[in-house]
Coordinates of C-alpha atoms in Angstrom, one line a residue:
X1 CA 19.2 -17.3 5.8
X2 CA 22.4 -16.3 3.5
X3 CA 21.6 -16.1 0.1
X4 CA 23.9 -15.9 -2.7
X5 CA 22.7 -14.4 -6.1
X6 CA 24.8 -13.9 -8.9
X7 CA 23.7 -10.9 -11.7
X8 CA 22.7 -9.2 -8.3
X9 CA 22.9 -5.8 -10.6
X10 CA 21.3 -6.6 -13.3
X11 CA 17.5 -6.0 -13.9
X12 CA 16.0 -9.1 -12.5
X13 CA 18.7 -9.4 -9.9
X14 CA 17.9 -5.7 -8.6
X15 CA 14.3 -6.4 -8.4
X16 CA 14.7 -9.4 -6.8
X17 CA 17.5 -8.2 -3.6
X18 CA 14.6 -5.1 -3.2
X19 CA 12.1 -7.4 -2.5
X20 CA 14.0 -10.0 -0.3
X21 CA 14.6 -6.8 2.0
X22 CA 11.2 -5.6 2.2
X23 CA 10.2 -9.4 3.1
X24 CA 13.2 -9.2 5.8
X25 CA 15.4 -11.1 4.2
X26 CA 18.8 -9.1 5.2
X27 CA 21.9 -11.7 4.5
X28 CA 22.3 -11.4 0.8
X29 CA 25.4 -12.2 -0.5
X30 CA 25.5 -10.5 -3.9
X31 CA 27.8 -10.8 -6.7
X32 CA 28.3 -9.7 -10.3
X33 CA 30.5 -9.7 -13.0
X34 CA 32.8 -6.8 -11.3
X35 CA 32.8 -8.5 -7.8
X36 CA 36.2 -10.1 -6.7
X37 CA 36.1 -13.9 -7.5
X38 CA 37.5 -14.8 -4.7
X39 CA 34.6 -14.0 -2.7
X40 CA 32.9 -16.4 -4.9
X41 CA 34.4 -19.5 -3.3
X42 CA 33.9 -17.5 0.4
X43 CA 29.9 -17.2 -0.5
X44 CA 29.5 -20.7 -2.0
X45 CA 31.2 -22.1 1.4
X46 CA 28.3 -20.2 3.7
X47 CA 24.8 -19.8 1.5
X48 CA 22.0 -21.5 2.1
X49 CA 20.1 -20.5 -1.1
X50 CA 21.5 -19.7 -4.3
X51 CA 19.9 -17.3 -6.6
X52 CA 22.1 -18.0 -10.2
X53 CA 20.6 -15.1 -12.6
X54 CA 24.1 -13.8 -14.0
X55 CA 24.5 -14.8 -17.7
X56 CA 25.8 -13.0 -21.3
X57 CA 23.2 -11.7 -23.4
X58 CA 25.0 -9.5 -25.9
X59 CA 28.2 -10.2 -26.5
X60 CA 30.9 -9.2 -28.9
X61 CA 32.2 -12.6 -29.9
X62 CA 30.0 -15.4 -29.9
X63 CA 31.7 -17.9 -28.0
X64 CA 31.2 -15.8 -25.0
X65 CA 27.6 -17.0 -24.7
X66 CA 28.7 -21.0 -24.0
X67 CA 31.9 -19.7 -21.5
X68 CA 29.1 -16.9 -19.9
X69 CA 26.1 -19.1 -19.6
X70 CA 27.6 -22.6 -19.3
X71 CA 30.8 -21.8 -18.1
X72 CA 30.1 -19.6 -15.4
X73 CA 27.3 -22.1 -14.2
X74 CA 29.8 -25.0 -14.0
X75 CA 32.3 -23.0 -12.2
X76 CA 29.7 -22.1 -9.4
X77 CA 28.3 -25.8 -9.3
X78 CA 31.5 -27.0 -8.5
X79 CA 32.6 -24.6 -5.9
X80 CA 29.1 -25.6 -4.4
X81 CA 30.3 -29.2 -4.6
X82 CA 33.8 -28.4 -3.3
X83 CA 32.0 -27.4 -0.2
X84 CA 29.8 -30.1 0.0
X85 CA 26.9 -26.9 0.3
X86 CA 23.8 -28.5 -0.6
X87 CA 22.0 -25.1 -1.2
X88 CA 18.7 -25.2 -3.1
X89 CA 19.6 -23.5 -6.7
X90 CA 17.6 -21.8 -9.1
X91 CA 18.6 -20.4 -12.5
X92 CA 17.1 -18.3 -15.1
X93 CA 17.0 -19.7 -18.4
X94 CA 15.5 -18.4 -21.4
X95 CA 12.4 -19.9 -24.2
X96 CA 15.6 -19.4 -26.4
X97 CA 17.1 -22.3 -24.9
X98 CA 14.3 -24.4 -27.0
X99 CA 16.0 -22.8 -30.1
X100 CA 19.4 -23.5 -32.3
X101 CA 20.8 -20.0 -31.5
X102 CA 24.2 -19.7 -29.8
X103 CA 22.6 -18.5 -26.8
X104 CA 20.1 -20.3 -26.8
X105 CA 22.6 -23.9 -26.8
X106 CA 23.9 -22.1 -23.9
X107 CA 21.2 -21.7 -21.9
X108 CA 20.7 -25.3 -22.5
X109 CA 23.7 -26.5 -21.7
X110 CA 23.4 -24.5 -18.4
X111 CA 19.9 -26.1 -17.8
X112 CA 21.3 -29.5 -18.6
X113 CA 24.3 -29.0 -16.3
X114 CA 22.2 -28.3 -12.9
X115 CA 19.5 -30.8 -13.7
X116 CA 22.3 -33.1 -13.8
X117 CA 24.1 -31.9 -10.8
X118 CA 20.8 -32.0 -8.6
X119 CA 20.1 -35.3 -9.5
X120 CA 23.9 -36.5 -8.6
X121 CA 24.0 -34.7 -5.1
X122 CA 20.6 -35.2 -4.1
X123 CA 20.2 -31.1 -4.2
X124 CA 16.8 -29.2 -5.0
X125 CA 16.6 -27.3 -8.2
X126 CA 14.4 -24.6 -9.6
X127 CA 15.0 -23.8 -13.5
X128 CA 13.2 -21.1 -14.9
X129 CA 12.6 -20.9 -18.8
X130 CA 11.6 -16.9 -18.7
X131 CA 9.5 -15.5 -21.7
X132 CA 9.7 -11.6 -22.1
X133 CA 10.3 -9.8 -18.7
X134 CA 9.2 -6.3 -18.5
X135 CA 9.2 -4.1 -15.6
X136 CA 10.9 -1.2 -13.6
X137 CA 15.1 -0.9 -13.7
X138 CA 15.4 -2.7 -16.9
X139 CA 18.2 -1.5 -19.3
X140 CA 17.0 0.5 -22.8
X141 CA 18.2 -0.7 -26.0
X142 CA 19.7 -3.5 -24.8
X143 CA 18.1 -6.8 -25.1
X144 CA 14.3 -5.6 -24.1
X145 CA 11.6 -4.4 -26.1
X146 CA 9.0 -3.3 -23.6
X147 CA 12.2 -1.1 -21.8
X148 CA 13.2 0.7 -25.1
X149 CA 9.9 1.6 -25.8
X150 CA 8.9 3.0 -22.4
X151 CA 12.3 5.0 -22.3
X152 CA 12.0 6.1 -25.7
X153 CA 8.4 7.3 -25.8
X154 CA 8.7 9.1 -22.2
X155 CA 11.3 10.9 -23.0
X156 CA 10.4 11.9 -27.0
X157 CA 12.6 9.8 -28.6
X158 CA 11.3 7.5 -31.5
X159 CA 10.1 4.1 -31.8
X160 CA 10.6 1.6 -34.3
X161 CA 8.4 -1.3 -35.2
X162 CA 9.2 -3.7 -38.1
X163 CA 6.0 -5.8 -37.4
X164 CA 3.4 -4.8 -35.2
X165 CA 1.6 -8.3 -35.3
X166 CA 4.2 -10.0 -33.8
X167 CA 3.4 -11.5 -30.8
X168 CA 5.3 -10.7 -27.7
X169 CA 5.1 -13.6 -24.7
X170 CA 5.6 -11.3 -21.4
X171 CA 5.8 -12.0 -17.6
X172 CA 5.7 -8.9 -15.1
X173 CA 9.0 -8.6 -13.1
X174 CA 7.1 -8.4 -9.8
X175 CA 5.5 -11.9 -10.4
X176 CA 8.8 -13.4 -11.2
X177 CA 10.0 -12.4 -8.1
X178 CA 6.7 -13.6 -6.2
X179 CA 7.3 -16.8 -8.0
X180 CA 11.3 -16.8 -7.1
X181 CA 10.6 -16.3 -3.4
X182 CA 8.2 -18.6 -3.2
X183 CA 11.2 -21.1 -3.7
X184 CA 13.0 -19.8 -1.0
X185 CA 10.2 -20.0 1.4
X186 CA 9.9 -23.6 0.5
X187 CA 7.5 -24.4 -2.4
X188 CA 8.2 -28.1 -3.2
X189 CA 10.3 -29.0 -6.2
X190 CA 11.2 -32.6 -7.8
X191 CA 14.9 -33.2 -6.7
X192 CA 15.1 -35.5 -9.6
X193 CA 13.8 -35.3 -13.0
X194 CA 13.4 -32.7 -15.3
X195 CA 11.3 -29.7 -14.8
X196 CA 10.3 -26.2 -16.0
X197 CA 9.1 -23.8 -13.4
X198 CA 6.9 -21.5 -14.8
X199 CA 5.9 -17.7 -13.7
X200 CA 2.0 -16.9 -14.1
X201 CA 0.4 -14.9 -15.3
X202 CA 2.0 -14.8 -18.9
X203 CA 0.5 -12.3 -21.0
X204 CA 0.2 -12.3 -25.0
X205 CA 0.1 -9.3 -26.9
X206 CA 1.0 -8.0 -30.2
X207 CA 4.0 -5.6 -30.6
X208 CA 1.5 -2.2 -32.2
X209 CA -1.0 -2.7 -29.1
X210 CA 2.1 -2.0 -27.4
X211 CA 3.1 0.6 -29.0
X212 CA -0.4 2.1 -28.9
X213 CA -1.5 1.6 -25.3
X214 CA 2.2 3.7 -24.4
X215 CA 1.6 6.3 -26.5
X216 CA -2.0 6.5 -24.7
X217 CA -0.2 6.5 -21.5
X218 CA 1.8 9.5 -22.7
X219 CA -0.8 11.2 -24.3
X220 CA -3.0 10.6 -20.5
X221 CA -1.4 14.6 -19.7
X222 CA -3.3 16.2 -22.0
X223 CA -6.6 14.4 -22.4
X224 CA -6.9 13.6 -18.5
X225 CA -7.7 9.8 -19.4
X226 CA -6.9 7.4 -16.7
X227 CA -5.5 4.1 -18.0
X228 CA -8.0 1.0 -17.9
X229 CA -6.6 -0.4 -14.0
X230 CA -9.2 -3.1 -14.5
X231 CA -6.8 -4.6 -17.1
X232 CA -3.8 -6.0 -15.6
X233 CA -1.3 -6.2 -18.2
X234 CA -2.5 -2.2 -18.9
X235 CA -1.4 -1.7 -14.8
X236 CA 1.4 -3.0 -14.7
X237 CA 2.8 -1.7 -18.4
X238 CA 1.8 1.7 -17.1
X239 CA 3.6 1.3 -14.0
X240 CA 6.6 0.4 -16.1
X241 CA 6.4 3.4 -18.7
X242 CA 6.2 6.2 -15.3
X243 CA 9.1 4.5 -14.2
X244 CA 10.8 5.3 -17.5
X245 CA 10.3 9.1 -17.2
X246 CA 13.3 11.4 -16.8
X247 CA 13.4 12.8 -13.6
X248 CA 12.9 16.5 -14.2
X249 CA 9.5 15.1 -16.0
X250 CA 7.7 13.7 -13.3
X251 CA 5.6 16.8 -13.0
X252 CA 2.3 18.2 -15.5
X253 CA 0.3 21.3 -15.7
X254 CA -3.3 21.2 -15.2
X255 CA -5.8 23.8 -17.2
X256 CA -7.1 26.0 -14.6
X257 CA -10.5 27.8 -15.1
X258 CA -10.0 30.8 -13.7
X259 CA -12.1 33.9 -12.7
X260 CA -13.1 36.2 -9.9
X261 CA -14.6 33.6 -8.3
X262 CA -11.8 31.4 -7.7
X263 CA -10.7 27.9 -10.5
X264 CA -12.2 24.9 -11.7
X265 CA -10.0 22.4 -12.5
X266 CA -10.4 18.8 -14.4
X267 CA -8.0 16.3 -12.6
X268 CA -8.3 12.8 -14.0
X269 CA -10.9 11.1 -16.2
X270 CA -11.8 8.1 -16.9
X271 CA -14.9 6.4 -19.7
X272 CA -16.1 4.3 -17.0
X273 CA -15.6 5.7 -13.6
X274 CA -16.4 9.4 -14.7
X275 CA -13.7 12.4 -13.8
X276 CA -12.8 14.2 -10.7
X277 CA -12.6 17.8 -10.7
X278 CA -10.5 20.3 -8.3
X279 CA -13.0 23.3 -7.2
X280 CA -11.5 26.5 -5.1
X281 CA -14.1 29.1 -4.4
X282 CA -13.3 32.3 -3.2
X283 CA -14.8 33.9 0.5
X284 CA -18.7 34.6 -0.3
X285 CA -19.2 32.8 -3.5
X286 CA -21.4 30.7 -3.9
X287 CA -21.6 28.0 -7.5
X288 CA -23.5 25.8 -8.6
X289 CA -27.7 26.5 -8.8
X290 CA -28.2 23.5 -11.0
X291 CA -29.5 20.0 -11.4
X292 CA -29.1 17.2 -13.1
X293 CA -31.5 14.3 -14.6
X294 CA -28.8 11.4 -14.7
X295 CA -25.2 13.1 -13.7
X296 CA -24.4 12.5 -10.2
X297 CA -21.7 14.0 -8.2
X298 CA -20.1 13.6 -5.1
X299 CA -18.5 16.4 -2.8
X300 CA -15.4 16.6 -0.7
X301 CA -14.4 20.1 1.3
X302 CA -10.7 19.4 2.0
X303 CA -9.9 23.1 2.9
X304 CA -12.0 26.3 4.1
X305 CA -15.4 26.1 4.9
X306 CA -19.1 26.0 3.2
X307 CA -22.9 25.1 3.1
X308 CA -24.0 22.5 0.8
X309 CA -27.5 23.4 0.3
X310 CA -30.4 21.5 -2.2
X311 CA -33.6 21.5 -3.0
X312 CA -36.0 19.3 -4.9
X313 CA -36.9 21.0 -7.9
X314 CA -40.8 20.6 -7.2
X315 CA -40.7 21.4 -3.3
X316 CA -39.7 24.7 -1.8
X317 CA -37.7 23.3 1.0
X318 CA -34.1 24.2 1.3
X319 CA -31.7 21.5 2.9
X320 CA -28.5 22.6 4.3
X321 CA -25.0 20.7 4.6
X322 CA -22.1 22.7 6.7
X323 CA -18.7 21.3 5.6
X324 CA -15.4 21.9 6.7
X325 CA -11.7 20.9 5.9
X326 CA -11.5 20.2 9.5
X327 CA -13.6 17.2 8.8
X328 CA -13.7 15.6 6.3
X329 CA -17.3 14.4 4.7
X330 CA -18.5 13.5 1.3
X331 CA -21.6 14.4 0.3
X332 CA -23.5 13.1 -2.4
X333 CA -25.7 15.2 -4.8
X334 CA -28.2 13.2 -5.8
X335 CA -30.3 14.1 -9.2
X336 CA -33.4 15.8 -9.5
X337 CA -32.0 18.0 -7.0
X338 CA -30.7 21.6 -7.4
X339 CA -28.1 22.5 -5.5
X340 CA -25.2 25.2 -4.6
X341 CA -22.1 25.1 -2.8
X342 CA -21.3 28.5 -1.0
X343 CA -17.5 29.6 0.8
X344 CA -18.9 31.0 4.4
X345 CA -15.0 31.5 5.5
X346 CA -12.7 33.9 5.0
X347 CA -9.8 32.0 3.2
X348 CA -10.3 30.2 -0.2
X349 CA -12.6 27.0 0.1
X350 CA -11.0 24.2 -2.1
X351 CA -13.3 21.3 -3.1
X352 CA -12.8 17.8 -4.7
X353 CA -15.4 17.3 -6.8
X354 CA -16.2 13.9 -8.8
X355 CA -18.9 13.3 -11.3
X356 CA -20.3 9.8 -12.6
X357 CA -19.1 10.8 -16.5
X358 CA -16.9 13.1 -18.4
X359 CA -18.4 16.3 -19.1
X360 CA -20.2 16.1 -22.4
X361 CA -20.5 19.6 -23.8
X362 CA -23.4 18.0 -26.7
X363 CA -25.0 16.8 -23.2
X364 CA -24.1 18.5 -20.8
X365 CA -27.4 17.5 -18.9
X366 CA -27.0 20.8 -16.1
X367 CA -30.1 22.5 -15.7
X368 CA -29.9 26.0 -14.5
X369 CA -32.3 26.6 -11.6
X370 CA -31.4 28.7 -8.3
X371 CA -31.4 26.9 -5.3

């Protein structure tokens, strides 16, 4: 299938052409605002689909907005029509188009323009009314909240909020472009009449939570904390702030424990799912000799080799684990059982270790007692 999007560079229109080639989609006929017009009336004559997400946000003189939005729209309606090219069309409009801005009476004139022409040449439309969209590639300090904030807080610049209880509608770029190819895989749309596609989920959230939650993200490198995944707005505005970091930035220093007999390291934590822990023991050491009444851990030999060994605290039998990097095994150490962990190798034995909460040094709840 050719498909023709116009904006093909901006933020949405990037997202979307990535996508479209991981589906297999290879055909694209892509054109923006520096692409010779004349191939404009060359890609309305062969598409198939047409993607229309090019329009003027911030101009210099107003009257830009109704010749960018509007005018731009009729001029690729009727080159569509010159070819008789009944192509599907979808547009991105704005929720400013339900307002008496100048951009937003352009957007509606835009809308009002391809509802019209689909109902006159019997062609399939798909008009979009986009809230908020946040997500990866979009432009800082331009017309996007969420992206000036991400850029600005990962890379120490400051933020400015006149009024954190403002509410902020927002769609994730990733489901407007589940939602856009859906179209082109042939959801079903009302040739005739007038209506509003809409991108779910839509999330709700005031402007400080905002705020607050990226400043968590940033402070995650010191504290260790591991944003709430569970929450999906929280995953996918933390997959947006990483993807704001300068790229000599993308690395962090852990705080290594060290002594002569080898590091302990914390990795990530997390209040519900408990923290994992990078452990290197040196040949012939041997750590641990503890238990534990509630804290459970579980064990992973990814390099060198070892002997897990336990024992109940109120029997005198010894139990015995051999691990290896070679293969890998997890073993669980259950509680009420003391246990130790001991390099048999000759190299460094390196050891992921997670535990079921983050160390507590008011409650620690480790019991010294040799294995």
């Amino acid at each position: 299938m050719k498909i023709l999007i116009t904006g093909a560079k901006g933020f949405i229109g990037k997202n979307l052409i990535a996508e479209l080639h991981n589906r297999g989609f290879a055909d694209l006929l892509e054109y923006d605002i520096d692409t010779d017009p004349e191939l404009l009336d060359f890609y309305t004559r062969e598409c198939e689909f047409v993607f229309h997400l090019a329009g003027v946000n911030r101009p210099e003189d107003p009257a830009e907005y109704m010749s960018g939005n509007f005018g731009f729209t009729s001029g690729l309606l009727d080159s569509l029509k010159k070819h008789n090219n009944k192509s599907p069309i979808l547009i991105t409009s704005s929720i400013q188009a339900a307002l008496e801005n100048e951009y937003g009476k352009s957007k509606k004139a835009g809308e009002d323009l391809l509802f019209q022409y689909g109902k006159e040449n019997d062609v399939k439309v798909f008009v979009y009314r986009l809230p908020n969209v946040f997500g990866k590639w979009c432009r800082p300090g331009y017309n996007s909240a969420i992206a000036t904030f991400c850029h600005n807080i990962a890379n120490d610049l400051p933020v400015q909020v006149n009024d954190p209880n403002a509410e902020m509608n927002l769609v994730y770029t990733d489901d407007v472009i589940d939602s856009f190819i859906g179209k082109v895989q042939g959801e079903c749309c009302k040739v005739n009449g007038e209506k509003f596609e809409k991108v779910s989920p839509v999330y709700t959230i005031k402007l400080g939570e905002i705020v607050e939650l990226l400043y968590q993200f940033k402070e995650s490198r010191n504290n260790l904390q591991v944003p709430d995944m569970g929450d999906a707005f929280t995953k996918k505005l933390y997959a947006t702030y990483l993807s704001y970091l300068s790229e000599d930035n993308f690395s962090y220093p852990l705080k290594m424990n060290i002594d002569e007999r080898g590091s302990f390291t914390e990795f990530l934590k997390s209040p519900d799912r408990g923290q994992v822990s990078v452990n290197i023991s040196k040949p012939n050491i041997t750590k641990g000799n503890h238990w534990h009444h509630t804290k459970n851990e579980k064990f992973l030999v990814v390099s060198g080799k070892g002997v897990i060994r336990f024992r109940k605290i109120d029997s005198d039998e010894i139990i015995e684990y051999l691990v290896s990097g070679d293969k890998l095994v997890v073993v669980d150490i259950p509680v009420g059982y003391t246990h130790s962990i001991e390099n048999t190798g000759d190299a460094d034995m390196v050891t992921i270790m997670w535990v079921n909460e983050i160390f507590d040094k008011k409650k620690p709840d480790t019991v010294f007692l040799k294995v």
